[in-house]
GROMACS .gro file of C-alpha atoms in nm:
model
  234
    1MET     CA    1   9.525   9.580   7.606
    2GLN     CA    2   9.453   9.921   7.756
    3PHE     CA    3   9.082   9.863   7.694
    4MET     CA    4   9.099   9.530   7.876
    5ARG     CA    5   9.273   9.692   8.172
    6SER     CA    6   9.010   9.966   8.198
    7ALA     CA    7   8.722   9.725   8.144
    8SER     CA    8   8.850   9.485   8.411
    9LYS     CA    9   8.859   9.763   8.668
   10MET     CA   10   8.508   9.887   8.586
   11ILE     CA   11   8.364   9.535   8.587
   12GLY     CA   12   8.542   9.458   8.912
   13PHE     CA   13   8.403   9.764   9.091
   14LEU     CA   14   8.054   9.684   8.959
   15LEU     CA   15   8.072   9.322   9.075
   16GLY     CA   16   8.205   9.432   9.411
   17ILE     CA   17   7.903   9.659   9.461
   18LEU     CA   18   7.655   9.394   9.349
   19LEU     CA   19   7.808   9.114   9.554
   20GLU     CA   20   7.822   9.331   9.865
   21ILE     CA   21   7.445   9.299   9.907
   22LEU     CA   22   7.455   8.919   9.883
   23SER     CA   23   7.515   8.672  10.163
   24ASN     CA   24   7.857   8.514  10.204
   25ASP     CA   25   7.728   8.176  10.082
   26ILE     CA   26   7.590   8.322   9.759
   27TYR     CA   27   7.908   8.527   9.718
   28PHE     CA   28   8.142   8.231   9.731
   29LEU     CA   29   7.909   8.015   9.521
   30SER     CA   30   7.915   8.290   9.258
   31ILE     CA   31   8.296   8.290   9.259
   32LEU     CA   32   8.305   7.911   9.227
   33PHE     CA   33   8.057   7.921   8.940
   34LEU     CA   34   8.260   8.184   8.754
   35CYS     CA   35   8.578   7.980   8.800
   36PHE     CA   36   8.401   7.665   8.681
   37LEU     CA   37   8.258   7.845   8.378
   38ALA     CA   38   8.597   7.993   8.284
   39ASN     CA   39   8.769   7.657   8.317
   40THR     CA   40   8.501   7.482   8.111
   41ILE     CA   41   8.527   7.733   7.828
   42GLY     CA   42   8.906   7.725   7.842
   43LEU     CA   43   8.929   7.346   7.836
   44LYS     CA   44   8.686   7.323   7.548
   45ASN     CA   45   8.883   7.557   7.324
   46LEU     CA   46   9.234   7.463   7.431
   47ASN     CA   47   9.479   7.309   7.187
   48TRP     CA   48   9.680   7.099   7.431
   49SER     CA   49   9.974   7.013   7.206
   50SER     CA   50  10.048   7.370   7.101
   51HIS     CA   51   9.973   7.501   7.451
   52LYS     CA   52  10.232   7.274   7.613
   53LYS     CA   53  10.498   7.380   7.363
   54ILE     CA   54  10.425   7.750   7.413
   55GLU     CA   55  10.404   7.716   7.793
   56LYS     CA   56  10.737   7.532   7.805
   57LYS     CA   57  10.901   7.795   7.587
   58VAL     CA   58  10.763   8.083   7.794
   59GLN     CA   59  10.868   7.921   8.121
   60LEU     CA   60  11.221   7.885   7.988
   61LEU     CA   61  11.243   8.239   7.856
   62ILE     CA   62  11.074   8.466   8.110
   63LYS     CA   63  11.287   8.557   8.410
   64GLU     CA   64  11.214   8.749   8.729
   65LYS     CA   65  10.844   8.661   8.737
   66LYS     CA   66  10.815   8.835   9.074
   67ALA     CA   67  10.774   9.153   8.870
   68TYR     CA   68  10.416   9.048   8.794
   69ILE     CA   69  10.332   9.055   9.165
   70LEU     CA   70  10.520   9.378   9.233
   71LEU     CA   71  10.352   9.563   8.948
   72GLY     CA   72  10.014   9.408   9.021
   73VAL     CA   73  10.020   9.536   9.379
   74PHE     CA   74  10.144   9.884   9.284
   75SER     CA   75   9.881   9.909   9.010
   76THR     CA   76   9.603   9.803   9.244
   77ALA     CA   77   9.717  10.051   9.509
   78THR     CA   78   9.692  10.338   9.259
   79VAL     CA   79   9.339  10.242   9.153
   80LEU     CA   80   9.151  10.076   9.437
   81TRP     CA   81   9.165  10.361   9.687
   82ILE     CA   82   9.016  10.616   9.445
   83PRO     CA   83   8.649  10.509   9.479
   84LEU     CA   84   8.699  10.454   9.854
   85LEU     CA   85   8.832  10.809   9.893
   86THR     CA   86   8.547  10.942   9.682
   87GLY     CA   87   8.303  10.766   9.914
   88SER     CA   88   8.471  10.931  10.215
   89PHE     CA   89   8.426  11.275  10.058
   90ASN     CA   90   8.056  11.203  10.005
   91LEU     CA   91   8.022  11.070  10.361
   92HIS     CA   92   8.164  11.394  10.505
   93GLY     CA   93   7.938  11.610  10.288
   94LEU     CA   94   8.224  11.716  10.060
   95ARG     CA   95   8.077  11.588   9.736
   96THR     CA   96   8.192  11.906   9.560
   97PHE     CA   97   8.555  11.806   9.624
   98SER     CA   98   8.517  11.437   9.538
   99TRP     CA   99   8.710  11.497   9.215
  100ILE     CA  100   9.034  11.547   9.410
  101PRO     CA  101   9.133  11.175   9.430
  102PHE     CA  102   9.102  11.153   9.051
  103VAL     CA  103   9.301  11.465   8.961
  104LEU     CA  104   9.561  11.520   9.233
  105PRO     CA  105   9.753  11.190   9.182
  106GLY     CA  106   9.821  11.284   8.819
  107ILE     CA  107   9.953  11.625   8.920
  108PHE     CA  108  10.183  11.476   9.184
  109SER     CA  109  10.304  11.209   8.943
  110MET     CA  110  10.400  11.466   8.681
  111GLY     CA  111  10.567  11.676   8.949
  112LEU     CA  112  10.774  11.381   9.071
  113ILE     CA  113  10.884  11.297   8.717
  114HIS     CA  114  10.998  11.657   8.673
  115LEU     CA  115  11.191  11.644   9.002
  116GLN     CA  116  11.354  11.315   8.901
  117LYS     CA  117  11.488  11.476   8.586
  118LYS     CA  118  11.636  11.758   8.792
  119TYR     CA  119  11.757  11.552   9.089
  120ARG     CA  120  11.889  11.213   8.979
  121PHE     CA  121  11.937  11.089   9.335
  122LEU     CA  122  11.560  11.042   9.358
  123ILE     CA  123  11.596  10.757   9.108
  124ASP     CA  124  11.944  10.629   9.188
  125SER     CA  125  11.898  10.614   9.566
  126LEU     CA  126  11.646  10.441   9.794
  127PHE     CA  127  11.478  10.771   9.879
  128MET     CA  128  11.143  10.671   9.728
  129GLU     CA  129  11.145  10.328   9.889
  130TYR     CA  130  11.220  10.463  10.236
  131SER     CA  131  10.965  10.743  10.196
  132TYR     CA  132  10.691  10.507  10.083
  133ILE     CA  133  10.651  10.303  10.403
  134PRO     CA  134  10.586  10.588  10.655
  135LEU     CA  135  10.361  10.765  10.406
  136ILE     CA  136  10.139  10.464  10.342
  137ILE     CA  137  10.120  10.383  10.715
  138CYS     CA  138  10.008  10.741  10.791
  139PHE     CA  139   9.757  10.718  10.507
  140PHE     CA  140   9.622  10.389  10.640
  141VAL     CA  141   9.582  10.530  10.994
  142LEU     CA  142   9.382  10.822  10.856
  143ARG     CA  143   9.172  10.581  10.648
  144MET     CA  144   9.086  10.372  10.954
  145SER     CA  145   9.000  10.681  11.160
  146ASN     CA  146   8.807  10.823  10.862
  147ASN     CA  147   8.928  11.176  10.935
  148PHE     CA  148   9.098  11.451  10.732
  149VAL     CA  149   8.983  11.326  10.392
  150ILE     CA  150   9.167  11.604  10.207
  151LEU     CA  151   9.492  11.507  10.383
  152GLN     CA  152   9.414  11.146  10.292
  153SER     CA  153   9.391  11.249   9.927
  154ILE     CA  154   9.722  11.437   9.944
  155LEU     CA  155   9.901  11.139  10.098
  156PHE     CA  156   9.738  10.905   9.848
  157SER     CA  157   9.853  11.127   9.562
  158ILE     CA  158  10.212  11.116   9.686
  159ILE     CA  159  10.189  10.738   9.729
  160THR     CA  160  10.050  10.705   9.377
  161ALA     CA  161  10.336  10.912   9.234
  162LEU     CA  162  10.590  10.697   9.419
  163SER     CA  163  10.414  10.377   9.309
  164LEU     CA  164  10.430  10.478   8.944
  165SER     CA  165  10.799  10.567   8.966
  166LEU     CA  166  10.881  10.244   9.149
  167SER     CA  167  10.683  10.054   8.887
  168ILE     CA  168  10.906  10.206   8.620
  169LYS     CA  169  11.210  10.070   8.806
  170VAL     CA  170  11.056   9.723   8.816
  171ARG     CA  171  10.957   9.732   8.448
  172LYS     CA  172  11.303   9.849   8.345
  173TYR     CA  173  11.476   9.565   8.529
  174PHE     CA  174  11.223   9.311   8.402
  175LEU     CA  175  11.283   9.415   8.041
  176VAL     CA  176  11.662   9.412   8.089
  177VAL     CA  177  11.675   9.056   8.225
  178ASN     CA  178  11.437   8.942   7.951
  179ASP     CA  179  11.606   9.130   7.669
  180LYS     CA  180  11.593   8.824   7.441
  181ASN     CA  181  11.213   8.826   7.445
  182ASN     CA  182  10.978   9.042   7.246
  183ASN     CA  183  10.925   9.364   7.444
  184LEU     CA  184  10.568   9.406   7.324
  185TYR     CA  185  10.480   9.059   7.448
  186LEU     CA  186  10.646   9.124   7.784
  187LEU     CA  187  10.465   9.455   7.832
  188GLN     CA  188  10.134   9.292   7.745
  189THR     CA  189  10.186   9.021   8.006
  190LEU     CA  190  10.270   9.286   8.267
  191SER     CA  191   9.958   9.483   8.180
  192MET     CA  192   9.742   9.172   8.199
  193SER     CA  193   9.888   9.084   8.538
  194SER     CA  194   9.801   9.430   8.672
  195SER     CA  195   9.448   9.397   8.536
  196VAL     CA  196   9.400   9.061   8.707
  197PHE     CA  197   9.517   9.202   9.041
  198SER     CA  198   9.285   9.502   9.010
  199LEU     CA  199   8.992   9.281   8.915
  200VAL     CA  200   9.041   9.041   9.206
  201PHE     CA  201   9.081   9.316   9.465
  202SER     CA  202   8.791   9.524   9.336
  203MET     CA  203   8.560   9.220   9.344
  204LEU     CA  204   8.633   9.200   9.717
  205GLY     CA  205   8.502   9.554   9.768
  206GLY     CA  206   8.243   9.434  10.017
  207TYR     CA  207   8.521   9.363  10.267
  208ARG     CA  208   8.660   9.716  10.260
  209ASN     CA  209   8.844   9.724  10.595
  210TYR     CA  210   9.010   9.386  10.544
  211LEU     CA  211   9.087   9.473  10.183
  212GLU     CA  212   9.268   9.795  10.273
  213SER     CA  213   9.468   9.614  10.542
  214ILE     CA  214   9.573   9.340  10.300
  215LEU     CA  215   9.671   9.595  10.037
  216LEU     CA  216   9.874   9.791  10.293
  217ILE     CA  217  10.067   9.479  10.396
  218MET     CA  218  10.131   9.381  10.034
  219CYS     CA  219  10.258   9.730   9.949
  220ILE     CA  220  10.497   9.724  10.244
  221PHE     CA  221  10.624   9.379  10.144
  222ASN     CA  222  10.676   9.515   9.792
  223ILE     CA  223  10.897   9.793   9.924
  224ILE     CA  224  11.090   9.565  10.160
  225TYR     CA  225  11.163   9.330   9.871
  226MET     CA  226  11.283   9.618   9.652
  227ILE     CA  227  11.510   9.741   9.931
  228ILE     CA  228  11.656   9.393   9.982
  229LYS     CA  229  11.710   9.358   9.606
  230LYS     CA  230  11.823   9.718   9.567
  231GLU     CA  231  12.107   9.626   9.331
  232ASN     CA  232  11.847   9.516   9.074
  233TYR     CA  233  11.641   9.833   9.075
  234GLN     CA  234  11.903  10.108   9.089
   0.00000   0.00000   0.00000
């Protein structure tokens, strides 16, 4: 499953680069062809009787399916901006420091986990949710102005750390409400959902400005939903 997640991201970035040089007509025809090919292969190998039984069972068992969207958006936010930030470093002649977006998020994430162990209010309160929105808006403004790339990387690293911690909240609640299901199966479906989100967004890499705007809006909606449903994630 981890291999599939990594492979989907690499393939998505590659397709995004290749499709960027094509016209819009060829781009959308390519998407339609891929969808048609996937559906054809799926229909050919599908066992309808067993599929309907399994689908019905899964639909009855799995609760709080919104978690797939929440985790998919958070996962995409922690991955998609890395190559974009790297490109900004190269554009400003800072190729030597282009490793920062890859390393700094991990350092901040470990630091936040350590702080959460020491200060429980970081987990039990809405501190992370309320901090997330102004941070990602500031980050987005800097991205659109294309200035202060090092500050962009610092803000992105903090956002990544918050996204990972918020994802843990979502996963925990999802597993609790689906405690009668197999945890391994549930975790695999969550991982697959995140991979699909990352693949779709990375394939749209040719529309960078629109893509970042859409991702910003989705992240904010994620946080607003978690604040509204705060009793579920505390």
